[in-house]
mmCIF file with all atom_site columns, C-alpha atoms in Angstrom:
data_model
loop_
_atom_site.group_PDB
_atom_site.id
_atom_site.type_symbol
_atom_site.label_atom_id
_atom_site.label_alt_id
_atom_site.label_comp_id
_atom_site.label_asym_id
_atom_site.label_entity_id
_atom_site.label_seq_id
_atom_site.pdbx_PDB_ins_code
_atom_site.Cartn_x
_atom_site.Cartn_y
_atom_site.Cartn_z
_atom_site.occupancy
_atom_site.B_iso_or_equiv
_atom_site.pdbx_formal_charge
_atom_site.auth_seq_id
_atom_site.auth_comp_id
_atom_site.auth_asym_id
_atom_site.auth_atom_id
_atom_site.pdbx_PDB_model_num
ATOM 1  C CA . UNK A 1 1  ? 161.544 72.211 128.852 1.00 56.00 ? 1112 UNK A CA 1
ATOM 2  C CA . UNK A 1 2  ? 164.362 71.005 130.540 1.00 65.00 ? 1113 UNK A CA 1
ATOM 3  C CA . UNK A 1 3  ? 164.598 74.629 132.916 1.00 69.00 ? 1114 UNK A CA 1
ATOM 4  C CA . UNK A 1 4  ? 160.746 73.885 133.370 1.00 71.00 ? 1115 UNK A CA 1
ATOM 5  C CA . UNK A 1 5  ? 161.442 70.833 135.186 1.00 75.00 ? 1116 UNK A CA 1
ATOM 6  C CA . UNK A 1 6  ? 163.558 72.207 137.803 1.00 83.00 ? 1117 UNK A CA 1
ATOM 7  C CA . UNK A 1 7  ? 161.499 74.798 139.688 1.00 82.00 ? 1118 UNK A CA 1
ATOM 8  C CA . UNK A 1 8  ? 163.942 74.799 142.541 1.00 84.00 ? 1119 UNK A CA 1
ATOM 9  C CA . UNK A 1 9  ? 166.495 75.973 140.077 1.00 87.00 ? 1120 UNK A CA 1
ATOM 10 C CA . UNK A 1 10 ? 164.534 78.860 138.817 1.00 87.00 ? 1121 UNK A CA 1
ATOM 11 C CA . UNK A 1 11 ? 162.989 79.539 142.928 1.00 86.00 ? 1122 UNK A CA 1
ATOM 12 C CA . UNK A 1 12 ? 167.198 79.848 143.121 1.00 87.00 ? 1123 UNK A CA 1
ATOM 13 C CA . UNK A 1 13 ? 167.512 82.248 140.316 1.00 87.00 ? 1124 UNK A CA 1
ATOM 14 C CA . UNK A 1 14 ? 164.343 84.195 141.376 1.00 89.00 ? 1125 UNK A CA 1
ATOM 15 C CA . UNK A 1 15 ? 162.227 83.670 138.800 1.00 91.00 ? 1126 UNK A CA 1
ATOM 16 C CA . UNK A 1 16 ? 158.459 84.246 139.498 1.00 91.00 ? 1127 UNK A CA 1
ATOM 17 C CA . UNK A 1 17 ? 157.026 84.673 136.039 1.00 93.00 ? 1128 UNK A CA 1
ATOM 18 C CA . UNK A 1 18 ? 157.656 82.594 132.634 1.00 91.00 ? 1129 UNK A CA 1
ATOM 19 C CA . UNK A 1 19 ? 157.051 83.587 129.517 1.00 93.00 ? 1130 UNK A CA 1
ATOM 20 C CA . UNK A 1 20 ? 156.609 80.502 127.290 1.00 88.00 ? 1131 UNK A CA 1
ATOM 21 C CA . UNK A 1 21 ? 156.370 81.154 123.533 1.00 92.00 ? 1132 UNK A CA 1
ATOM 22 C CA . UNK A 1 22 ? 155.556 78.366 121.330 1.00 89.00 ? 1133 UNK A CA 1
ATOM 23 C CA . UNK A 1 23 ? 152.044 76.387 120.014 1.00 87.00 ? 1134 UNK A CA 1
ATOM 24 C CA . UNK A 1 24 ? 151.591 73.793 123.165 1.00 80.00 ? 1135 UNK A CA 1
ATOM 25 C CA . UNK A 1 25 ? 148.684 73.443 124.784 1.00 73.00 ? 1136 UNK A CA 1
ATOM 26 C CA . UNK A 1 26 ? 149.953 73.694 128.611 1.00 70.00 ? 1137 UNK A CA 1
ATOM 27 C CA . UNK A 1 27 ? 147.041 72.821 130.984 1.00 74.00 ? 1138 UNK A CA 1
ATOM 28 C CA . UNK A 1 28 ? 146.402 75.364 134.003 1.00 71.00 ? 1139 UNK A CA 1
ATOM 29 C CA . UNK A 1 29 ? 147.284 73.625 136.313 1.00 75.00 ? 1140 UNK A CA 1
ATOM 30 C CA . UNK A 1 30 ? 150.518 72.206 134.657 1.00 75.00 ? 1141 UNK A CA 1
ATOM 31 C CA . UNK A 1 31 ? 152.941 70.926 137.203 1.00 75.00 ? 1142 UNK A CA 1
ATOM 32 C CA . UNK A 1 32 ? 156.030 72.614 135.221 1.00 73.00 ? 1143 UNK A CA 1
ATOM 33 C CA . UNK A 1 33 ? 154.528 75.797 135.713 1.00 75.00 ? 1144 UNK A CA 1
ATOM 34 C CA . UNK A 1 34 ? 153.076 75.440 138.919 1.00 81.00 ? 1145 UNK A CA 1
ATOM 35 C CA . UNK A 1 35 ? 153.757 77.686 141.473 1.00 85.00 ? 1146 UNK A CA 1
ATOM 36 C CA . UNK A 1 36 ? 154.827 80.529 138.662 1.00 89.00 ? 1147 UNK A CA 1
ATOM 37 C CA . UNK A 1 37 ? 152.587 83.318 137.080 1.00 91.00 ? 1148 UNK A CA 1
ATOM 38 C CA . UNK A 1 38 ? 152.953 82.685 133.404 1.00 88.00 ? 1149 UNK A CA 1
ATOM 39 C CA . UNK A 1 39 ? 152.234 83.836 130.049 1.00 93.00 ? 1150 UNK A CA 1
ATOM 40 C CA . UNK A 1 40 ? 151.332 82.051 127.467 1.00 91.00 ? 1151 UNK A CA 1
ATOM 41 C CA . UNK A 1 41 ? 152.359 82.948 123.569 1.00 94.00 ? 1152 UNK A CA 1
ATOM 42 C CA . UNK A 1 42 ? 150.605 80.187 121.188 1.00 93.00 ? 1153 UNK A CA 1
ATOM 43 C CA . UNK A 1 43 ? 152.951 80.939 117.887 1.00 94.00 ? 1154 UNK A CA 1
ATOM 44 C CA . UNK A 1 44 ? 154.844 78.859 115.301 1.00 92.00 ? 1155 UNK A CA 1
ATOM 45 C CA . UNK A 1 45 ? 158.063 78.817 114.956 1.00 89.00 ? 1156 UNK A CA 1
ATOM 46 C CA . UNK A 1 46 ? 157.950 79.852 111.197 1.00 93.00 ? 1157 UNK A CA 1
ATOM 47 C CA . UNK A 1 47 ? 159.433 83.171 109.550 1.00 92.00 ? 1158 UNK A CA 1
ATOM 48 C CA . UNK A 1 48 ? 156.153 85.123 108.844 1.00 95.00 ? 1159 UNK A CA 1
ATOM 49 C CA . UNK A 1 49 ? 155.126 84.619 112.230 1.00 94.00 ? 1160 UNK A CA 1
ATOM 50 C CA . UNK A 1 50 ? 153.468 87.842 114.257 1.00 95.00 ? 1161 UNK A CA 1
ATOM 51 C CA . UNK A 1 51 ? 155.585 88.433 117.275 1.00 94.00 ? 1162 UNK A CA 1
ATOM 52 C CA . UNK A 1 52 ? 154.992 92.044 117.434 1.00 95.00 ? 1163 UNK A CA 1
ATOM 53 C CA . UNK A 1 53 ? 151.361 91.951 117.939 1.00 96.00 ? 1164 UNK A CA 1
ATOM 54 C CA . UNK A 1 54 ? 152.246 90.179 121.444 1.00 97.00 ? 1165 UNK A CA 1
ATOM 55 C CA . UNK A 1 55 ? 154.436 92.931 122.386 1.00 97.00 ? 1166 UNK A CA 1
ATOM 56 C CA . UNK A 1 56 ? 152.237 95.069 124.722 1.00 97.00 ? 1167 UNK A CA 1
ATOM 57 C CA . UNK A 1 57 ? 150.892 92.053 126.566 1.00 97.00 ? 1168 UNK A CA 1
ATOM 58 C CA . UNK A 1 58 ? 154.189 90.639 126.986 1.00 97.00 ? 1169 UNK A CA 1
ATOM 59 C CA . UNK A 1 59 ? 155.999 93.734 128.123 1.00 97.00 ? 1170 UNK A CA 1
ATOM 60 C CA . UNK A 1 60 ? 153.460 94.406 130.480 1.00 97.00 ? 1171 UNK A CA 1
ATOM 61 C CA . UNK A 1 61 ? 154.015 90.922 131.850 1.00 97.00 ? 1172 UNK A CA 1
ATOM 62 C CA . UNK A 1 62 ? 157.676 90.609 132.178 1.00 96.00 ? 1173 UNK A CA 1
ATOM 63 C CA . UNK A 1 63 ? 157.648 94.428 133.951 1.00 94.00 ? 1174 UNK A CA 1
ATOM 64 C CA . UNK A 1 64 ? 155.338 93.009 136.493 1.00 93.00 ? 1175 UNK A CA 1
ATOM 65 C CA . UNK A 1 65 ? 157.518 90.027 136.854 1.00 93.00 ? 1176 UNK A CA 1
ATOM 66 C CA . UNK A 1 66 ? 160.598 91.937 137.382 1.00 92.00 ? 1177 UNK A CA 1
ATOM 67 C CA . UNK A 1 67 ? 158.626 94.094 139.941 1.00 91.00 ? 1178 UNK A CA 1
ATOM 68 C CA . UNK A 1 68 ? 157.138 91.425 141.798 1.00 87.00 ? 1179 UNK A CA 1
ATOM 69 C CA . UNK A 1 69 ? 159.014 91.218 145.135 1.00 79.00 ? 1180 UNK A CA 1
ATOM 70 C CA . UNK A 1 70 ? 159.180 95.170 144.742 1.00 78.00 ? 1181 UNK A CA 1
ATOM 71 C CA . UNK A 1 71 ? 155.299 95.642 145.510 1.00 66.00 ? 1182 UNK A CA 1
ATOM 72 C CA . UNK A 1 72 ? 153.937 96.283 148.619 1.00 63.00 ? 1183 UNK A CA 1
ATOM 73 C CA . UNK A 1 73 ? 151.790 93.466 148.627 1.00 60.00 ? 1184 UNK A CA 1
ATOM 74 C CA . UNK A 1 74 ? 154.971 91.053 148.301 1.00 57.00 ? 1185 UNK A CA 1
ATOM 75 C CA . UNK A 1 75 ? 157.725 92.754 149.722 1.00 53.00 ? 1186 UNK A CA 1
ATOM 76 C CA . UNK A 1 76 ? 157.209 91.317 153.344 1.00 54.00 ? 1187 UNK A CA 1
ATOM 77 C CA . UNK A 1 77 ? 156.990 87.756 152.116 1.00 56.00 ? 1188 UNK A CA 1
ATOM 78 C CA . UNK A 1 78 ? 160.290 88.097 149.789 1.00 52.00 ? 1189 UNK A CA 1
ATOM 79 C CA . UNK A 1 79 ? 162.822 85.043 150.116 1.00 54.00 ? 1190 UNK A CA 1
ATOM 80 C CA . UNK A 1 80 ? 166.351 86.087 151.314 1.00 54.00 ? 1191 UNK A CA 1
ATOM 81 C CA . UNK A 1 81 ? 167.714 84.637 148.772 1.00 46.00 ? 1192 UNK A CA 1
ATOM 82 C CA . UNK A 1 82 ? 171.354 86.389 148.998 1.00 48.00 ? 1193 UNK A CA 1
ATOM 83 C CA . UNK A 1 83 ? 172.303 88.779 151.388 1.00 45.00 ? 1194 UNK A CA 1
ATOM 84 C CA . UNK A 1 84 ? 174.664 90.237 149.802 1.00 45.00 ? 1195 UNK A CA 1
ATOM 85 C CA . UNK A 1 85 ? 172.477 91.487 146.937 1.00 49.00 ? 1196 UNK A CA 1
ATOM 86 C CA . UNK A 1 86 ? 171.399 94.881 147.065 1.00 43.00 ? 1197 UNK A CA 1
ATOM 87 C CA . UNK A 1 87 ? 168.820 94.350 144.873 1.00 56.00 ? 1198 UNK A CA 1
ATOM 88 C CA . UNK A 1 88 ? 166.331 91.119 145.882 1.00 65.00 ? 1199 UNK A CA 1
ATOM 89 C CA . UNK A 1 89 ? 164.229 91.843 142.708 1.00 77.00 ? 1200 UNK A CA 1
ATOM 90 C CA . UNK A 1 90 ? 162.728 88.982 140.992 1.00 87.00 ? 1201 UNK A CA 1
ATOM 91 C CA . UNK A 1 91 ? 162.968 87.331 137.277 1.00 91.00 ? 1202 UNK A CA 1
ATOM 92 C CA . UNK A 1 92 ? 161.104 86.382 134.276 1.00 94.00 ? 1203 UNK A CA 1
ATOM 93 C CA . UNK A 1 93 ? 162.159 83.084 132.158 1.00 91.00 ? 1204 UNK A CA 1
ATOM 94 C CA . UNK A 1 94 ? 161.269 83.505 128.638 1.00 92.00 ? 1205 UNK A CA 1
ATOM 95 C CA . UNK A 1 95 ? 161.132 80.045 126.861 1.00 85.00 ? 1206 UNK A CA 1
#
C-alpha cells in the first residue's frame, strides 16, 4: 500500500493504470486509487489459487495502460514528463 499512498510518485513514474491483486474490498471512489484506471483481482494469496483465469482481462488491461498516452484521444493532453525520453508512454503498477 505504501506506493498507493504516494500518487505523485507514481504521476512521476507515469503510471496511469494499477493492477491490484489481492481479496480487499477497495471502494470506487478510494482515495489511493483516485485519479488512476484500475483493475481489480479479488484472490487469496494461497497456492491453489486461479491466476490464470484472470489472464485475458488483465492483459487486456495492462496493454491499454501501457498505450494510454499513445491514443489519439490522450496524446494532446500527455504530461512532459522528460524531454529527453523518446518514448512518453505510460505505466501500469501491479500490486
Amino acid at each position: 500500500f505504501i506506493a498507493l499512498r504516494r500518487p505523485k510518485a507514481l504521476q512521476n513514474c507515469r503510471i496511469t493504470h494499477i493492477v491490484y491483486v489481492m481479496e480487499w474490498p477497495f471502494e470506487e471512489d478510494n482515495p489511493m486509487t483516485r485519479g488512476f484506471q484500475h483493475l481489480h483481482i479479488p484472490v487469496d494469496d494461497v497456492e491453489d489459487e486461479n491466476l490464470l483465469a484472470w489472464f485475458p482481462r488483465s492483459n487486456v488491461f495492462i496493454q491499454k495502460g501501457l498505450d494510454y498516452w499513445r491514443t489519439p484521444e490522450y496524446a494532446n493532453s500527455r504530461p512532459d514528463l522528460s524531454s529527453n525520453d523518446s518514448d512518453q508512454g505510460s505505466g501500469v503498477l501491479i500490486h
